[in-house]
mmCIF file of C-alpha atoms in Angstrom:
data_model
loop_
_atom_site.group_PDB
_atom_site.id
_atom_site.type_symbol
_atom_site.label_atom_id
_atom_site.label_comp_id
_atom_site.label_asym_id
_atom_site.label_seq_id
_atom_site.Cartn_x
_atom_site.Cartn_y
_atom_site.Cartn_z
ATOM 1 C CA MET A 219 41.262 -47.132 -9.609
ATOM 2 C CA GLU A 220 39.526 -44.019 -10.670
ATOM 3 C CA ILE A 221 41.122 -42.461 -13.687
ATOM 4 C CA GLY A 222 40.704 -38.724 -14.713
ATOM 5 C CA ILE A 223 42.118 -35.561 -15.875
ATOM 6 C CA ASP A 224 43.118 -32.147 -14.189
ATOM 7 C CA SER A 225 43.461 -29.040 -16.199
ATOM 8 C CA PHE A 226 44.942 -25.503 -15.378
ATOM 9 C CA ALA A 227 43.327 -24.273 -18.440
ATOM 10 C CA ALA A 228 46.683 -23.197 -19.652
ATOM 11 C CA ILE A 229 46.904 -20.642 -22.519
ATOM 12 C CA LEU A 230 50.274 -20.949 -24.331
ATOM 13 C CA PRO A 231 51.840 -19.309 -27.157
ATOM 14 C CA ASP A 232 52.230 -21.173 -30.527
ATOM 15 C CA PRO A 233 56.059 -22.099 -30.518
ATOM 16 C CA ALA A 234 56.368 -21.159 -34.235
ATOM 17 C CA THR A 235 54.658 -17.701 -34.213
ATOM 18 C CA GLY A 236 54.605 -16.582 -30.475
ATOM 19 C CA GLN A 237 50.859 -15.770 -30.953
ATOM 20 C CA LEU A 238 48.576 -16.685 -28.091
ATOM 21 C CA PRO A 239 45.169 -18.377 -28.968
ATOM 22 C CA SER A 240 41.880 -16.615 -28.179
ATOM 23 C CA PRO A 241 41.066 -17.021 -24.407
ATOM 24 C CA THR A 242 37.416 -17.422 -25.584
ATOM 25 C CA ASP A 243 38.304 -20.255 -27.859
ATOM 26 C CA ARG A 244 40.518 -21.869 -25.307
ATOM 27 C CA MET A 245 37.753 -21.930 -22.948
ATOM 28 C CA ALA A 246 35.438 -23.509 -25.313
ATOM 29 C CA GLU A 247 38.087 -26.029 -26.074
ATOM 30 C CA LEU A 248 38.486 -26.787 -22.380
ATOM 31 C CA ILE A 249 34.621 -27.546 -22.104
ATOM 32 C CA GLU A 250 34.912 -29.879 -24.925
ATOM 33 C CA GLU A 251 37.489 -31.791 -23.246
ATOM 34 C CA VAL A 252 35.293 -32.331 -20.300
ATOM 35 C CA VAL A 253 32.540 -33.492 -22.424
ATOM 36 C CA ALA A 254 34.812 -35.855 -24.305
ATOM 37 C CA ALA A 255 36.326 -37.144 -20.853
ATOM 38 C CA ASP A 256 32.542 -37.915 -19.758
ATOM 39 C CA ARG A 257 31.783 -39.557 -22.880
ATOM 40 C CA VAL A 258 34.673 -41.998 -22.839
ATOM 41 C CA GLY A 259 33.806 -42.836 -19.278
ATOM 42 C CA LEU A 260 36.659 -41.320 -17.336
ATOM 43 C CA ASP A 261 35.730 -40.780 -13.628
ATOM 44 C CA VAL A 262 36.653 -37.319 -12.755
ATOM 45 C CA PHE A 263 37.780 -34.067 -14.128
ATOM 46 C CA GLY A 264 39.350 -31.383 -12.195
ATOM 47 C CA ILE A 265 40.017 -27.648 -12.706
ATOM 48 C CA GLY A 266 42.908 -25.962 -11.020
ATOM 49 C CA GLU A 267 43.025 -22.333 -9.467
ATOM 50 C CA HIS A 268 45.592 -19.817 -10.436
ATOM 51 C CA HIS A 269 45.685 -16.111 -10.708
ATOM 52 C CA ARG A 270 48.431 -15.662 -13.485
ATOM 53 C CA GLY A 271 48.332 -14.692 -17.067
ATOM 54 C CA GLU A 272 49.345 -18.264 -18.206
ATOM 55 C CA PHE A 273 46.086 -19.890 -17.026
ATOM 56 C CA LEU A 274 42.123 -19.158 -17.169
ATOM 57 C CA ASP A 275 41.138 -20.886 -14.133
ATOM 58 C CA SER A 276 40.965 -18.142 -11.500
ATOM 59 C CA ALA A 277 37.258 -18.946 -11.266
ATOM 60 C CA PRO A 278 37.098 -22.776 -11.293
ATOM 61 C CA THR A 279 33.574 -23.418 -10.011
ATOM 62 C CA VAL A 280 32.279 -21.288 -13.070
ATOM 63 C CA ILE A 281 34.180 -23.538 -15.503
ATOM 64 C CA LEU A 282 33.082 -26.663 -13.600
ATOM 65 C CA ALA A 283 29.288 -25.561 -13.636
ATOM 66 C CA ALA A 284 29.464 -24.832 -17.369
ATOM 67 C CA ALA A 285 30.781 -28.552 -17.721
ATOM 68 C CA ALA A 286 28.075 -29.782 -15.459
ATOM 69 C CA ALA A 287 25.502 -28.600 -17.925
ATOM 70 C CA ARG A 288 27.167 -30.521 -20.653
ATOM 71 C CA THR A 289 28.048 -33.844 -18.919
ATOM 72 C CA GLU A 290 26.001 -36.683 -17.146
ATOM 73 C CA GLN A 291 28.541 -38.991 -15.315
ATOM 74 C CA ILE A 292 31.870 -37.664 -14.672
ATOM 75 C CA ARG A 293 32.639 -36.228 -11.170
ATOM 76 C CA LEU A 294 33.794 -32.689 -11.205
ATOM 77 C CA THR A 295 36.490 -31.147 -8.927
ATOM 78 C CA SER A 296 38.960 -28.730 -8.099
ATOM 79 C CA ALA A 297 42.507 -29.191 -8.664
ATOM 80 C CA VAL A 298 43.201 -27.471 -6.053
ATOM 81 C CA THR A 299 41.120 -24.907 -4.539
ATOM 82 C CA VAL A 300 43.360 -22.384 -2.620
ATOM 83 C CA LEU A 301 41.514 -22.348 0.394
ATOM 84 C CA SER A 302 44.103 -20.464 2.419
ATOM 85 C CA ALA A 303 43.284 -17.409 0.250
ATOM 86 C CA ALA A 304 39.431 -17.756 0.048
ATOM 87 C CA ASP A 305 36.542 -17.364 2.475
ATOM 88 C CA PRO A 306 35.515 -20.936 3.348
ATOM 89 C CA VAL A 307 31.816 -19.997 3.575
ATOM 90 C CA ARG A 308 31.857 -18.674 -0.054
ATOM 91 C CA VAL A 309 33.759 -21.691 -1.272
ATOM 92 C CA PHE A 310 31.323 -23.943 0.389
ATOM 93 C CA GLN A 311 28.322 -22.010 -1.201
ATOM 94 C CA GLU A 312 30.031 -22.309 -4.573
ATOM 95 C CA PHE A 313 30.639 -25.888 -4.548
ATOM 96 C CA ALA A 314 27.275 -26.806 -2.926
ATOM 97 C CA THR A 315 25.820 -24.936 -5.863
ATOM 98 C CA LEU A 316 27.981 -26.993 -8.336
ATOM 99 C CA ASP A 317 26.766 -30.102 -6.628
ATOM 100 C CA LEU A 318 23.270 -29.052 -7.022
ATOM 101 C CA ILE A 319 23.700 -28.248 -10.929
ATOM 102 C CA SER A 320 25.533 -31.505 -11.432
ATOM 103 C CA ARG A 321 23.147 -33.602 -9.245
ATOM 104 C CA GLY A 322 25.733 -34.739 -6.850
ATOM 105 C CA ARG A 323 29.040 -34.893 -8.747
ATOM 106 C CA ALA A 324 31.112 -32.299 -7.165
ATOM 107 C CA GLU A 325 33.983 -32.753 -5.027
ATOM 108 C CA VAL A 326 36.631 -30.461 -3.521
ATOM 109 C CA VAL A 327 40.233 -30.815 -3.457
ATOM 110 C CA VAL A 328 41.662 -28.079 -0.951
ATOM 111 C CA GLY A 329 45.351 -26.893 -0.599
ATOM 112 C CA ARG A 330 47.554 -23.868 0.101
ATOM 113 C CA GLY A 331 48.623 -23.644 -3.510
ATOM 114 C CA SER A 332 52.034 -24.051 -5.303
ATOM 115 C CA PHE A 333 51.865 -20.357 -6.348
ATOM 116 C CA VAL A 334 51.308 -17.372 -4.043
ATOM 117 C CA GLU A 335 49.929 -14.710 -6.245
ATOM 118 C CA ALA A 336 46.436 -15.173 -4.583
ATOM 119 C CA TYR A 337 47.747 -14.051 -1.080
ATOM 120 C CA PRO A 338 48.711 -10.506 -1.899
ATOM 121 C CA LEU A 339 45.814 -10.139 -4.429
ATOM 122 C CA PHE A 340 43.402 -10.962 -1.644
ATOM 123 C CA GLY A 341 45.220 -8.802 0.961
ATOM 124 C CA LEU A 342 46.885 -11.940 2.775
ATOM 125 C CA ASP A 343 50.343 -12.350 4.287
ATOM 126 C CA THR A 344 52.388 -15.217 3.208
ATOM 127 C CA ARG A 345 53.985 -15.455 6.449
ATOM 128 C CA ASP A 346 50.607 -16.998 7.589
ATOM 129 C CA TYR A 347 50.666 -19.502 4.781
ATOM 130 C CA ASP A 348 49.979 -22.592 6.895
ATOM 131 C CA ASP A 349 48.022 -20.967 9.678
ATOM 132 C CA LEU A 350 45.568 -19.615 7.078
ATOM 133 C CA PHE A 351 45.082 -22.993 5.673
ATOM 134 C CA ALA A 352 44.677 -24.936 8.971
ATOM 135 C CA GLU A 353 42.065 -22.484 10.286
ATOM 136 C CA LYS A 354 39.912 -22.251 7.025
ATOM 137 C CA LEU A 355 40.046 -25.992 6.564
ATOM 138 C CA ASP A 356 38.608 -26.430 10.097
ATOM 139 C CA LEU A 357 35.835 -24.027 9.188
ATOM 140 C CA PHE A 358 35.291 -25.419 5.875
ATOM 141 C CA LEU A 359 34.754 -29.026 7.280
ATOM 142 C CA LYS A 360 32.388 -27.761 9.929
ATOM 143 C CA LEU A 361 30.197 -26.162 7.148
ATOM 144 C CA GLY A 362 29.952 -29.630 5.674
ATOM 145 C CA GLU A 363 28.665 -31.208 8.883
ATOM 146 C CA ALA A 364 25.975 -28.659 9.792
ATOM 147 C CA THR A 365 23.845 -25.868 8.295
ATOM 148 C CA SER A 366 24.279 -23.477 11.067
ATOM 149 C CA VAL A 367 27.879 -23.087 12.641
ATOM 150 C CA THR A 368 29.208 -21.293 15.669
ATOM 151 C CA TRP A 369 32.901 -20.764 15.132
ATOM 152 C CA GLU A 370 35.712 -18.306 15.808
ATOM 153 C CA GLY A 371 39.123 -17.590 14.315
ATOM 154 C CA ARG A 372 41.910 -15.217 13.508
ATOM 155 C CA PHE A 373 41.487 -14.536 9.789
ATOM 156 C CA ARG A 374 37.782 -14.256 9.260
ATOM 157 C CA PRO A 375 34.959 -12.768 11.151
ATOM 158 C CA ALA A 376 33.306 -15.151 13.713
ATOM 159 C CA LEU A 377 29.990 -17.234 12.844
ATOM 160 C CA ARG A 378 27.402 -17.174 15.560
ATOM 161 C CA GLY A 379 24.932 -19.735 14.293
ATOM 162 C CA GLN A 380 24.033 -18.292 10.956
ATOM 163 C CA GLY A 381 22.733 -20.731 8.316
ATOM 164 C CA VAL A 382 24.938 -21.429 5.361
ATOM 165 C CA PHE A 383 23.069 -22.009 2.128
ATOM 166 C CA PRO A 384 22.381 -23.807 -0.382
ATOM 167 C CA ARG A 385 23.127 -27.231 1.104
ATOM 168 C CA PRO A 386 24.790 -29.709 -1.465
ATOM 169 C CA HIS A 387 22.762 -32.626 -3.143
ATOM 170 C CA GLN A 388 25.074 -35.145 -1.661
ATOM 171 C CA PRO A 389 24.876 -35.866 1.995
ATOM 172 C CA GLN A 390 28.553 -35.423 2.380
ATOM 173 C CA MET A 391 30.365 -33.693 -0.318
ATOM 174 C CA PRO A 392 33.833 -35.304 -0.607
ATOM 175 C CA VAL A 393 36.753 -33.192 0.411
ATOM 176 C CA TRP A 394 40.188 -34.158 -0.310
ATOM 177 C CA ILE A 395 43.515 -32.586 0.841
ATOM 178 C CA GLY A 396 45.949 -31.564 -1.992
ATOM 179 C CA VAL A 397 49.746 -31.921 -0.868
ATOM 180 C CA GLY A 398 53.047 -31.431 -2.330
ATOM 181 C CA GLY A 399 55.977 -32.697 -0.539
ATOM 182 C CA THR A 400 55.699 -31.277 2.984
ATOM 183 C CA PRO A 401 55.568 -34.186 5.590
ATOM 184 C CA GLU A 402 53.401 -32.089 7.982
ATOM 185 C CA SER A 403 50.614 -31.958 5.243
ATOM 186 C CA PHE A 404 50.535 -35.604 4.870
ATOM 187 C CA VAL A 405 50.308 -36.166 8.643
ATOM 188 C CA ARG A 406 47.442 -33.458 8.831
ATOM 189 C CA ALA A 407 45.400 -35.204 6.182
ATOM 190 C CA GLY A 408 45.833 -38.552 7.872
ATOM 191 C CA ALA A 409 44.883 -37.257 11.253
ATOM 192 C CA LEU A 410 41.589 -35.716 9.630
ATOM 193 C CA GLY A 411 40.821 -39.051 7.956
ATOM 194 C CA LEU A 412 40.439 -37.176 4.570
ATOM 195 C CA PRO A 413 41.490 -38.548 1.379
ATOM 196 C CA LEU A 414 44.967 -37.443 -0.124
ATOM 197 C CA MET A 415 45.682 -36.065 -3.469
ATOM 198 C CA VAL A 416 49.426 -35.851 -4.028
ATOM 199 C CA ALA A 417 50.872 -33.534 -6.723
ATOM 200 C CA ILE A 418 53.877 -35.529 -8.378
ATOM 201 C CA ILE A 419 55.288 -33.361 -11.189
ATOM 202 C CA GLY A 420 58.870 -34.540 -11.321
ATOM 203 C CA GLY A 421 61.366 -37.071 -9.961
ATOM 204 C CA SER A 422 59.905 -40.610 -9.407
ATOM 205 C CA PHE A 423 56.737 -42.082 -7.823
ATOM 206 C CA ASP A 424 58.507 -44.251 -5.259
ATOM 207 C CA ARG A 425 60.286 -41.404 -3.547
ATOM 208 C CA PHE A 426 56.826 -40.390 -2.245
ATOM 209 C CA ARG A 427 56.226 -43.751 -0.599
ATOM 210 C CA PRO A 428 57.696 -42.603 2.865
ATOM 211 C CA LEU A 429 55.276 -39.675 2.853
ATOM 212 C CA ILE A 430 52.252 -41.597 1.907
ATOM 213 C CA ASP A 431 53.223 -44.061 4.713
ATOM 214 C CA LEU A 432 53.307 -41.129 7.151
ATOM 215 C CA TYR A 433 49.695 -40.300 6.054
ATOM 216 C CA ARG A 434 48.454 -43.764 6.577
ATOM 217 C CA ASP A 435 50.222 -44.126 9.884
ATOM 218 C CA ALA A 436 48.825 -40.826 11.100
ATOM 219 C CA GLY A 437 45.339 -42.000 9.945
ATOM 220 C CA ARG A 438 45.556 -45.279 11.638
ATOM 221 C CA ARG A 439 46.710 -43.700 15.025
ATOM 222 C CA ALA A 440 43.759 -41.376 14.742
ATOM 223 C CA GLY A 441 41.536 -44.359 14.299
ATOM 224 C CA HIS A 442 40.474 -43.834 10.892
ATOM 225 C CA GLY A 443 39.858 -47.300 8.716
ATOM 226 C CA PRO A 444 41.809 -47.942 5.549
ATOM 227 C CA GLU A 445 38.500 -47.089 3.453
ATOM 228 C CA MET A 446 38.858 -43.547 4.627
ATOM 229 C CA LEU A 447 42.438 -43.175 3.826
ATOM 230 C CA ARG A 448 42.361 -42.976 -0.125
ATOM 231 C CA VAL A 449 45.267 -41.819 -1.880
ATOM 232 C CA GLY A 450 45.312 -40.169 -5.313
ATOM 233 C CA ILE A 451 48.084 -38.934 -7.485
ATOM 234 C CA HIS A 452 48.117 -35.962 -9.943
ATOM 235 C CA ALA A 453 50.846 -36.359 -12.428
ATOM 236 C CA MET A 454 51.843 -34.937 -15.832
ATOM 237 C CA GLY A 455 50.353 -37.362 -18.451
ATOM 238 C CA PHE A 456 49.463 -37.756 -22.013
ATOM 239 C CA VAL A 457 48.398 -40.592 -24.233
ATOM 240 C CA GLY A 458 49.331 -40.752 -28.019
ATOM 241 C CA GLU A 459 49.087 -43.380 -30.693
ATOM 242 C CA THR A 460 52.845 -44.030 -30.152
ATOM 243 C CA ASN A 461 55.366 -42.902 -27.522
ATOM 244 C CA ALA A 462 56.990 -40.598 -29.930
ATOM 245 C CA ALA A 463 53.651 -38.901 -30.752
ATOM 246 C CA ALA A 464 52.644 -38.428 -27.106
ATOM 247 C CA LYS A 465 56.169 -36.799 -26.524
ATOM 248 C CA GLU A 466 55.934 -34.445 -29.439
ATOM 249 C CA ALA A 467 52.545 -33.299 -28.604
ATOM 250 C CA PHE A 468 53.281 -32.676 -24.806
ATOM 251 C CA PHE A 469 56.828 -31.462 -24.898
ATOM 252 C CA PRO A 470 56.523 -27.746 -26.317
ATOM 253 C CA GLY A 471 54.001 -26.598 -23.941
ATOM 254 C CA TRP A 472 55.645 -28.258 -21.009
ATOM 255 C CA ALA A 473 59.092 -26.852 -21.991
ATOM 256 C CA HIS A 474 57.624 -23.350 -22.434
ATOM 257 C CA LEU A 475 55.728 -23.208 -19.049
ATOM 258 C CA THR A 476 58.359 -24.894 -17.014
ATOM 259 C CA ALA A 477 61.079 -22.519 -18.376
ATOM 260 C CA LYS A 478 58.851 -19.528 -17.507
ATOM 261 C CA ILE A 479 58.116 -20.594 -13.964
ATOM 262 C CA GLY A 480 61.688 -21.898 -13.536
ATOM 263 C CA ARG A 481 63.064 -18.272 -14.249
ATOM 264 C CA GLU A 482 60.911 -16.908 -11.429
ATOM 265 C CA ARG A 483 62.111 -19.617 -9.009
ATOM 266 C CA GLY A 484 65.768 -20.004 -10.121
ATOM 267 C CA TRP A 485 65.487 -23.382 -11.733
ATOM 268 C CA SER A 486 67.863 -24.512 -14.552
ATOM 269 C CA ARG A 487 66.368 -24.365 -17.960
ATOM 270 C CA PRO A 488 64.416 -27.580 -18.843
ATOM 271 C CA THR A 489 65.975 -29.783 -21.475
ATOM 272 C CA ARG A 490 64.658 -32.414 -23.660
ATOM 273 C CA GLN A 491 67.003 -34.701 -21.885
ATOM 274 C CA GLN A 492 65.236 -34.044 -18.588
ATOM 275 C CA PHE A 493 62.019 -34.579 -20.146
ATOM 276 C CA GLU A 494 62.870 -38.007 -21.714
ATOM 277 C CA ALA A 495 63.963 -39.141 -18.257
ATOM 278 C CA MET A 496 60.799 -38.193 -16.829
ATOM 279 C CA ALA A 497 58.946 -40.004 -19.553
ATOM 280 C CA GLY A 498 61.162 -42.999 -19.156
ATOM 281 C CA PRO A 499 60.572 -46.082 -17.159
ATOM 282 C CA ASP A 500 61.885 -44.491 -13.780
ATOM 283 C CA GLY A 501 60.376 -41.060 -14.235
ATOM 284 C CA ALA A 502 57.070 -39.666 -12.831
ATOM 285 C CA PHE A 503 55.492 -38.441 -16.397
ATOM 286 C CA LEU A 504 52.744 -40.689 -17.680
ATOM 287 C CA VAL A 505 53.356 -39.780 -21.296
ATOM 288 C CA GLY A 506 53.412 -42.651 -24.067
ATOM 289 C CA ASP A 507 51.295 -44.969 -25.999
ATOM 290 C CA PRO A 508 48.319 -46.767 -24.186
ATOM 291 C CA ALA A 509 50.465 -49.936 -23.122
ATOM 292 C CA THR A 510 53.205 -47.571 -21.760
ATOM 293 C CA VAL A 511 51.009 -45.483 -19.639
ATOM 294 C CA SER A 512 48.936 -48.461 -18.413
ATOM 295 C CA ALA A 513 51.936 -50.410 -17.264
ATOM 296 C CA LYS A 514 53.403 -47.180 -15.563
ATOM 297 C CA MET A 515 50.105 -46.392 -13.654
ATOM 298 C CA LEU A 516 50.005 -49.866 -12.364
ATOM 299 C CA ARG A 517 53.656 -49.841 -11.343
ATOM 300 C CA ALA A 518 53.074 -46.465 -9.632
ATOM 301 C CA SER A 519 50.243 -47.997 -7.682
ATOM 302 C CA GLU A 520 52.387 -50.867 -6.550
ATOM 303 C CA GLU A 521 55.311 -48.544 -5.680
ATOM 304 C CA LEU A 522 52.804 -46.274 -3.426
ATOM 305 C CA GLY A 523 51.074 -49.106 -1.679
ATOM 306 C CA GLY A 524 48.037 -48.915 -3.502
ATOM 307 C CA ILE A 525 46.251 -45.827 -4.938
ATOM 308 C CA SER A 526 42.630 -44.844 -5.495
ATOM 309 C CA ARG A 527 42.766 -42.273 -8.150
ATOM 310 C CA ILE A 528 45.115 -41.132 -10.989
ATOM 311 C CA THR A 529 44.596 -37.817 -12.626
ATOM 312 C CA PHE A 530 46.526 -36.602 -15.686
ATOM 313 C CA GLN A 531 47.643 -33.009 -15.870
ATOM 314 C CA MET A 532 47.367 -32.533 -19.659
ATOM 315 C CA SER A 533 47.215 -28.682 -19.887
ATOM 316 C CA THR A 534 50.534 -28.342 -21.422
ATOM 317 C CA ALA A 535 49.444 -30.103 -24.664
ATOM 318 C CA SER A 536 46.694 -27.534 -25.290
ATOM 319 C CA LEU A 537 48.735 -26.442 -28.140
ATOM 320 C CA GLU A 538 47.417 -29.500 -29.890
ATOM 321 C CA PRO A 539 43.690 -29.546 -29.704
ATOM 322 C CA ALA A 540 43.256 -32.462 -32.023
ATOM 323 C CA ALA A 541 45.924 -34.431 -30.221
ATOM 324 C CA MET A 542 44.371 -33.519 -26.799
ATOM 325 C CA LYS A 543 40.877 -34.896 -27.723
ATOM 326 C CA ARG A 544 42.472 -38.046 -29.161
ATOM 327 C CA SER A 545 44.565 -38.524 -25.919
ATOM 328 C CA ILE A 546 41.258 -38.187 -23.884
ATOM 329 C CA GLU A 547 39.813 -40.909 -26.086
ATOM 330 C CA LEU A 548 42.628 -43.207 -25.672
ATOM 331 C CA LEU A 549 42.846 -42.674 -21.983
ATOM 332 C CA GLY A 550 39.234 -43.633 -21.684
ATOM 333 C CA THR A 551 38.777 -46.483 -24.211
ATOM 334 C CA GLU A 552 42.388 -48.077 -24.173
ATOM 335 C CA VAL A 553 44.200 -47.294 -20.937
ATOM 336 C CA ALA A 554 41.409 -47.285 -18.272
ATOM 337 C CA PRO A 555 40.024 -50.654 -19.229
ATOM 338 C CA VAL A 556 43.372 -52.255 -18.952
ATOM 339 C CA VAL A 557 44.058 -50.537 -15.487
ATOM 340 C CA ARG A 558 40.596 -51.324 -14.093
ATOM 341 C CA ALA A 559 40.819 -54.943 -15.305
ATOM 342 C CA SER A 560 44.062 -55.521 -13.607
ATOM 343 C CA GLY A 561 42.011 -56.220 -10.084
ATOM 344 C CA ARG A 562 44.359 -54.445 -8.111
ATOM 345 C CA LYS A 563 42.692 -52.818 -5.241
ATOM 346 C CA PRO A 564 43.597 -49.472 -3.627
#
């Protein structure tokens, strides 16, 4: 199982003073997080894409390129690229460039995005939410197959065989499909034979098993072998010296951000009781000491029929830079060896 971290480059106010940290300092800390993850042997680091004031990740390939220059082994990916709101040609060029800078360590997780700010920002209609993604994914995949593409669609000017450069370092740059809870999205990824990245940010892991089974069934029906049908999960996670320390570092930022987004979406205010349930044995938060987190990761893999990758969403603990760096160290040196030694195959 590959183990990594995803970040949305969250910039959160100090709970005591209400003051925001410097965006410049927060970005520097983020790059140091990637460097730390590389140093302790984690497999992958992902940067999200948002166009909101709470996050600094509107240009994820720029952040990833800066990290590529400071790292040696860790794979660098998006988490996710909002392909529906972007030009697939430009996205391909940016990630191909990242792949050259990193000497073949770039990946792309593409999706529609759980926030819709990018659509009006770039002059797009949210009523075309799924059609935009389906069409742009089709073009993006074709760009990975050939330098010159002839293609026509509704939402972008046609291509008449123009060359798209640069080409990536890897013969085939990995493309994952990022999904939430829509069955059609799971089926589409399976039919295309693309690896699946499932965002599980609440509830329990096992409730996603029927959707992952849909993905695998669609892939088999389309003739794709099991080696192509990889499943990853993106989950809230944080490792501390003790369960209590992990929760105390993670909870304040999680509560602040969840409450803010919840007000926009009509959710009830998050409570400590809800958080404790999510961090408990049956919840989907990977928050705790190394033994607790390791056991929960292995259990999640069993419940989902075997998974290939788990990435920890740790951004909401960014209020505690020292705890964040220690968490990355614990994840790489104490959690990852236990999980990898389990011998469980995806």
